[in-house]
Tab-separated table of C-alpha atoms in Angstrom:
chain	number	residue	atom	x	y	z
A	1	MET	CA	0.000	0.000	0.000
A	2	MET	CA	1.270	3.454	-0.872
A	3	SER	CA	1.659	6.086	1.787
A	4	THR	CA	1.062	9.770	1.214
A	5	LYS	CA	3.009	12.690	2.555
A	6	SER	CA	0.041	14.778	3.657
A	7	GLY	CA	-3.682	14.727	4.144
A	8	ALA	CA	-4.038	17.117	1.202
A	9	ASP	CA	-2.657	14.443	-1.095
A	10	MET	CA	-5.142	11.896	0.190
A	11	GLY	CA	-8.067	13.348	-1.752
A	12	ALA	CA	-6.158	13.096	-5.004
A	13	PHE	CA	-5.520	9.397	-4.473
A	14	ASN	CA	-9.127	8.691	-3.567
A	15	ARG	CA	-10.507	10.508	-6.618
A	16	PRO	CA	-11.566	8.169	-9.446
A	17	ALA	CA	-9.297	8.244	-12.474
A	18	MET	CA	-10.209	10.312	-15.531
A	19	SER	CA	-10.964	8.678	-18.841
A	20	ASP	CA	-9.061	9.850	-21.935
A	21	ALA	CA	-12.103	11.845	-23.061
A	22	GLU	CA	-12.492	13.464	-19.650
A	23	ARG	CA	-8.799	14.370	-19.726
A	24	GLU	CA	-9.291	16.199	-23.040
A	25	VAL	CA	-12.023	18.289	-21.437
A	26	MET	CA	-9.841	18.978	-18.378
A	27	LYS	CA	-6.989	20.148	-20.607
A	28	LEU	CA	-9.308	22.781	-22.055
A	29	LEU	CA	-10.343	23.969	-18.606
A	30	TRP	CA	-6.717	24.053	-17.460
A	31	ASP	CA	-5.647	25.984	-20.559
A	32	HIS	CA	-8.601	28.387	-20.824
A	33	GLY	CA	-10.133	28.612	-17.365
A	34	PRO	CA	-13.864	28.349	-16.667
A	35	LEU	CA	-15.929	27.544	-19.747
A	36	ALA	CA	-19.571	27.070	-20.603
A	37	VAL	CA	-20.617	23.817	-22.255
A	38	ARG	CA	-20.934	25.532	-25.653
A	39	ASP	CA	-17.371	26.894	-25.339
A	40	VAL	CA	-15.980	23.470	-24.441
A	41	LEU	CA	-17.800	21.983	-27.436
A	42	LEU	CA	-16.540	24.745	-29.751
A	43	ARG	CA	-12.915	24.285	-28.678
A	44	LEU	CA	-13.132	20.510	-28.976
A	45	THR	CA	-14.611	20.865	-32.449
A	46	GLU	CA	-11.751	23.234	-33.396
A	47	GLN	CA	-9.356	20.486	-32.285
A	48	GLY	CA	-11.033	17.971	-34.586
A	49	GLN	CA	-13.230	16.190	-32.048
A	50	GLU	CA	-16.651	15.212	-33.357
A	51	TRP	CA	-18.545	15.091	-30.086
A	52	THR	CA	-22.135	16.134	-29.578
A	53	ARG	CA	-23.280	18.623	-26.958
A	54	SER	CA	-24.787	15.782	-24.930
A	55	THR	CA	-21.416	13.964	-24.910
A	56	VAL	CA	-19.680	17.093	-23.591
A	57	VAL	CA	-22.376	17.580	-20.936
A	58	THR	CA	-21.997	13.951	-19.861
A	59	LEU	CA	-18.205	14.270	-19.614
A	60	LEU	CA	-18.459	17.468	-17.578
A	61	GLN	CA	-21.050	15.907	-15.264
A	62	ARG	CA	-18.802	12.886	-14.735
A	63	LEU	CA	-15.845	15.156	-13.978
A	64	GLU	CA	-18.001	17.056	-11.490
A	65	LYS	CA	-19.136	13.839	-9.805
A	66	LYS	CA	-15.505	12.666	-9.557
A	67	GLY	CA	-14.469	15.965	-7.968
A	68	TYR	CA	-12.365	17.387	-10.805
A	69	VAL	CA	-14.643	20.311	-11.732
A	70	ALA	CA	-17.358	22.471	-10.235
A	71	SER	CA	-20.228	24.084	-12.080
A	72	ASP	CA	-21.707	27.522	-11.607
A	73	ARG	CA	-25.415	27.538	-12.345
A	74	SER	CA	-26.025	31.186	-11.389
A	75	GLY	CA	-25.873	32.589	-14.919
A	76	PHE	CA	-27.638	31.803	-18.163
A	77	ALA	CA	-25.373	28.838	-18.980
A	78	PHE	CA	-23.609	26.241	-16.858
A	79	VAL	CA	-19.973	27.286	-16.447
A	80	PHE	CA	-17.457	24.662	-15.398
A	81	ARG	CA	-14.151	25.374	-13.675
A	82	PRO	CA	-11.372	22.999	-12.641
A	83	LEU	CA	-11.103	22.124	-8.956
A	84	VAL	CA	-7.857	20.224	-9.533
A	85	SER	CA	-4.838	21.862	-11.160
A	86	ARG	CA	-2.830	20.161	-13.866
A	87	GLU	CA	0.096	20.042	-11.415
A	88	GLU	CA	-2.016	18.377	-8.725
A	89	GLU	CA	-3.161	15.752	-11.219
A	90	MET	CA	0.401	15.155	-12.442
A	91	HIS	CA	1.578	14.741	-8.852
A	92	ALA	CA	-1.238	12.327	-8.009
A	93	ARG	CA	-0.599	10.225	-11.114
A	94	MET	CA	3.157	10.159	-10.573
A	95	ALA	CA	2.718	9.247	-6.906
A	96	SER	CA	0.347	6.477	-7.924
A	97	LEU	CA	2.826	5.191	-10.511
A	98	ALA	CA	5.647	5.348	-7.965
A	99	GLY	CA	3.487	3.326	-5.597
A	100	GLU	CA	2.709	0.724	-8.243
A	101	LEU	CA	6.198	0.343	-9.687
A	102	CYS	CA	8.724	1.631	-7.164
A	103	ASP	CA	7.363	0.981	-3.657
A	104	GLY	CA	6.390	4.645	-3.392
A	105	GLU	CA	9.839	5.991	-4.269
A	106	ALA	CA	9.866	8.880	-6.764
A	107	LEU	CA	13.575	8.854	-7.636
A	108	PRO	CA	13.509	5.726	-9.832
A	109	LEU	CA	10.707	7.287	-11.898
A	110	VAL	CA	12.546	10.580	-12.286
A	111	LEU	CA	15.784	8.823	-13.225
A	112	ALA	CA	14.080	6.506	-15.716
A	113	PHE	CA	12.433	9.470	-17.407
A	114	ALA	CA	15.599	11.580	-17.387
A	115	GLU	CA	17.684	8.788	-18.901
A	116	ARG	CA	15.392	8.462	-21.925
A	117	HIS	CA	14.347	12.063	-22.508
A	118	GLN	CA	16.385	14.498	-24.595
A	119	PHE	CA	16.314	17.712	-22.566
A	120	SER	CA	17.184	21.044	-24.156
A	121	ALA	CA	19.850	23.256	-22.601
A	122	ALA	CA	17.106	25.551	-21.274
A	123	GLU	CA	15.254	22.619	-19.703
A	124	LEU	CA	18.442	21.361	-18.060
A	125	ALA	CA	19.133	24.845	-16.691
A	126	LYS	CA	15.617	25.003	-15.269
A	127	PHE	CA	16.046	21.558	-13.733
A	128	ARG	CA	19.358	22.604	-12.130
A	129	GLN	CA	17.677	25.721	-10.747
A	130	MET	CA	14.882	23.608	-9.287
A	131	ILE	CA	17.376	21.260	-7.627
A	132	ASP	CA	19.264	24.240	-6.195
A	133	GLN	CA	16.013	25.650	-4.792
A	134	LEU	CA	15.072	22.292	-3.265
A	135	GLU	CA	18.477	22.022	-1.607
A	136	ALA	CA	18.159	25.554	-0.245
A	137	THR	CA	14.732	24.944	1.326
A	138	PRO	CA	14.794	21.498	2.985
A	139	ALA	CA	11.828	22.325	5.231
A	140	LYS	CA	9.498	22.370	2.194
A	141	ARG	CA	10.437	18.848	1.136
A	142	GLY	CA	8.772	15.776	2.521
A	143	LYS	CA	11.107	13.859	4.833
A	144	LYS	CA	11.264	10.093	5.105
Protein backbone atom coordinates (compact mmCIF):
# COMPACT_ATOMS: atom_id res chain seq x y z
CA MET A 1 0.00 0.00 0.00
CA MET A 2 1.27 3.45 -0.87
CA SER A 3 1.66 6.09 1.79
CA THR A 4 1.06 9.77 1.21
CA LYS A 5 3.01 12.69 2.56
CA SER A 6 0.04 14.78 3.66
CA GLY A 7 -3.68 14.73 4.14
CA ALA A 8 -4.04 17.12 1.20
CA ASP A 9 -2.66 14.44 -1.10
CA MET A 10 -5.14 11.90 0.19
CA GLY A 11 -8.07 13.35 -1.75
CA ALA A 12 -6.16 13.10 -5.00
CA PHE A 13 -5.52 9.40 -4.47
CA ASN A 14 -9.13 8.69 -3.57
CA ARG A 15 -10.51 10.51 -6.62
CA PRO A 16 -11.57 8.17 -9.45
CA ALA A 17 -9.30 8.24 -12.47
CA MET A 18 -10.21 10.31 -15.53
CA SER A 19 -10.96 8.68 -18.84
CA ASP A 20 -9.06 9.85 -21.93
CA ALA A 21 -12.10 11.84 -23.06
CA GLU A 22 -12.49 13.46 -19.65
CA ARG A 23 -8.80 14.37 -19.73
CA GLU A 24 -9.29 16.20 -23.04
CA VAL A 25 -12.02 18.29 -21.44
CA MET A 26 -9.84 18.98 -18.38
CA LYS A 27 -6.99 20.15 -20.61
CA LEU A 28 -9.31 22.78 -22.05
CA LEU A 29 -10.34 23.97 -18.61
CA TRP A 30 -6.72 24.05 -17.46
CA ASP A 31 -5.65 25.98 -20.56
CA HIS A 32 -8.60 28.39 -20.82
CA GLY A 33 -10.13 28.61 -17.37
CA PRO A 34 -13.86 28.35 -16.67
CA LEU A 35 -15.93 27.54 -19.75
CA ALA A 36 -19.57 27.07 -20.60
CA VAL A 37 -20.62 23.82 -22.26
CA ARG A 38 -20.93 25.53 -25.65
CA ASP A 39 -17.37 26.89 -25.34
CA VAL A 40 -15.98 23.47 -24.44
CA LEU A 41 -17.80 21.98 -27.44
CA LEU A 42 -16.54 24.75 -29.75
CA ARG A 43 -12.92 24.29 -28.68
CA LEU A 44 -13.13 20.51 -28.98
CA THR A 45 -14.61 20.86 -32.45
CA GLU A 46 -11.75 23.23 -33.40
CA GLN A 47 -9.36 20.49 -32.28
CA GLY A 48 -11.03 17.97 -34.59
CA GLN A 49 -13.23 16.19 -32.05
CA GLU A 50 -16.65 15.21 -33.36
CA TRP A 51 -18.54 15.09 -30.09
CA THR A 52 -22.14 16.13 -29.58
CA ARG A 53 -23.28 18.62 -26.96
CA SER A 54 -24.79 15.78 -24.93
CA THR A 55 -21.42 13.96 -24.91
CA VAL A 56 -19.68 17.09 -23.59
CA VAL A 57 -22.38 17.58 -20.94
CA THR A 58 -22.00 13.95 -19.86
CA LEU A 59 -18.20 14.27 -19.61
CA LEU A 60 -18.46 17.47 -17.58
CA GLN A 61 -21.05 15.91 -15.26
CA ARG A 62 -18.80 12.89 -14.74
CA LEU A 63 -15.84 15.16 -13.98
CA GLU A 64 -18.00 17.06 -11.49
CA LYS A 65 -19.14 13.84 -9.81
CA LYS A 66 -15.51 12.67 -9.56
CA GLY A 67 -14.47 15.97 -7.97
CA TYR A 68 -12.36 17.39 -10.80
CA VAL A 69 -14.64 20.31 -11.73
CA ALA A 70 -17.36 22.47 -10.23
CA SER A 71 -20.23 24.08 -12.08
CA ASP A 72 -21.71 27.52 -11.61
CA ARG A 73 -25.41 27.54 -12.35
CA SER A 74 -26.02 31.19 -11.39
CA GLY A 75 -25.87 32.59 -14.92
CA PHE A 76 -27.64 31.80 -18.16
CA ALA A 77 -25.37 28.84 -18.98
CA PHE A 78 -23.61 26.24 -16.86
CA VAL A 79 -19.97 27.29 -16.45
CA PHE A 80 -17.46 24.66 -15.40
CA ARG A 81 -14.15 25.37 -13.67
CA PRO A 82 -11.37 23.00 -12.64
CA LEU A 83 -11.10 22.12 -8.96
CA VAL A 84 -7.86 20.22 -9.53
CA SER A 85 -4.84 21.86 -11.16
CA ARG A 86 -2.83 20.16 -13.87
CA GLU A 87 0.10 20.04 -11.42
CA GLU A 88 -2.02 18.38 -8.72
CA GLU A 89 -3.16 15.75 -11.22
CA MET A 90 0.40 15.15 -12.44
CA HIS A 91 1.58 14.74 -8.85
CA ALA A 92 -1.24 12.33 -8.01
CA ARG A 93 -0.60 10.22 -11.11
CA MET A 94 3.16 10.16 -10.57
CA ALA A 95 2.72 9.25 -6.91
CA SER A 96 0.35 6.48 -7.92
CA LEU A 97 2.83 5.19 -10.51
CA ALA A 98 5.65 5.35 -7.97
CA GLY A 99 3.49 3.33 -5.60
CA GLU A 100 2.71 0.72 -8.24
CA LEU A 101 6.20 0.34 -9.69
CA CYS A 102 8.72 1.63 -7.16
CA ASP A 103 7.36 0.98 -3.66
CA GLY A 104 6.39 4.64 -3.39
CA GLU A 105 9.84 5.99 -4.27
CA ALA A 106 9.87 8.88 -6.76
CA LEU A 107 13.58 8.85 -7.64
CA PRO A 108 13.51 5.73 -9.83
CA LEU A 109 10.71 7.29 -11.90
CA VAL A 110 12.55 10.58 -12.29
CA LEU A 111 15.78 8.82 -13.22
CA ALA A 112 14.08 6.51 -15.72
CA PHE A 113 12.43 9.47 -17.41
CA ALA A 114 15.60 11.58 -17.39
CA GLU A 115 17.68 8.79 -18.90
CA ARG A 116 15.39 8.46 -21.92
CA HIS A 117 14.35 12.06 -22.51
CA GLN A 118 16.38 14.50 -24.59
CA PHE A 119 16.31 17.71 -22.57
CA SER A 120 17.18 21.04 -24.16
CA ALA A 121 19.85 23.26 -22.60
CA ALA A 122 17.11 25.55 -21.27
CA GLU A 123 15.25 22.62 -19.70
CA LEU A 124 18.44 21.36 -18.06
CA ALA A 125 19.13 24.85 -16.69
CA LYS A 126 15.62 25.00 -15.27
CA PHE A 127 16.05 21.56 -13.73
CA ARG A 128 19.36 22.60 -12.13
CA GLN A 129 17.68 25.72 -10.75
CA MET A 130 14.88 23.61 -9.29
CA ILE A 131 17.38 21.26 -7.63
CA ASP A 132 19.26 24.24 -6.20
CA GLN A 133 16.01 25.65 -4.79
CA LEU A 134 15.07 22.29 -3.27
CA GLU A 135 18.48 22.02 -1.61
CA ALA A 136 18.16 25.55 -0.24
CA THR A 137 14.73 24.94 1.33
CA PRO A 138 14.79 21.50 2.99
CA ALA A 139 11.83 22.32 5.23
CA LYS A 140 9.50 22.37 2.19
CA ARG A 141 10.44 18.85 1.14
CA GLY A 142 8.77 15.78 2.52
CA LYS A 143 11.11 13.86 4.83
CA LYS A 144 11.26 10.09 5.10
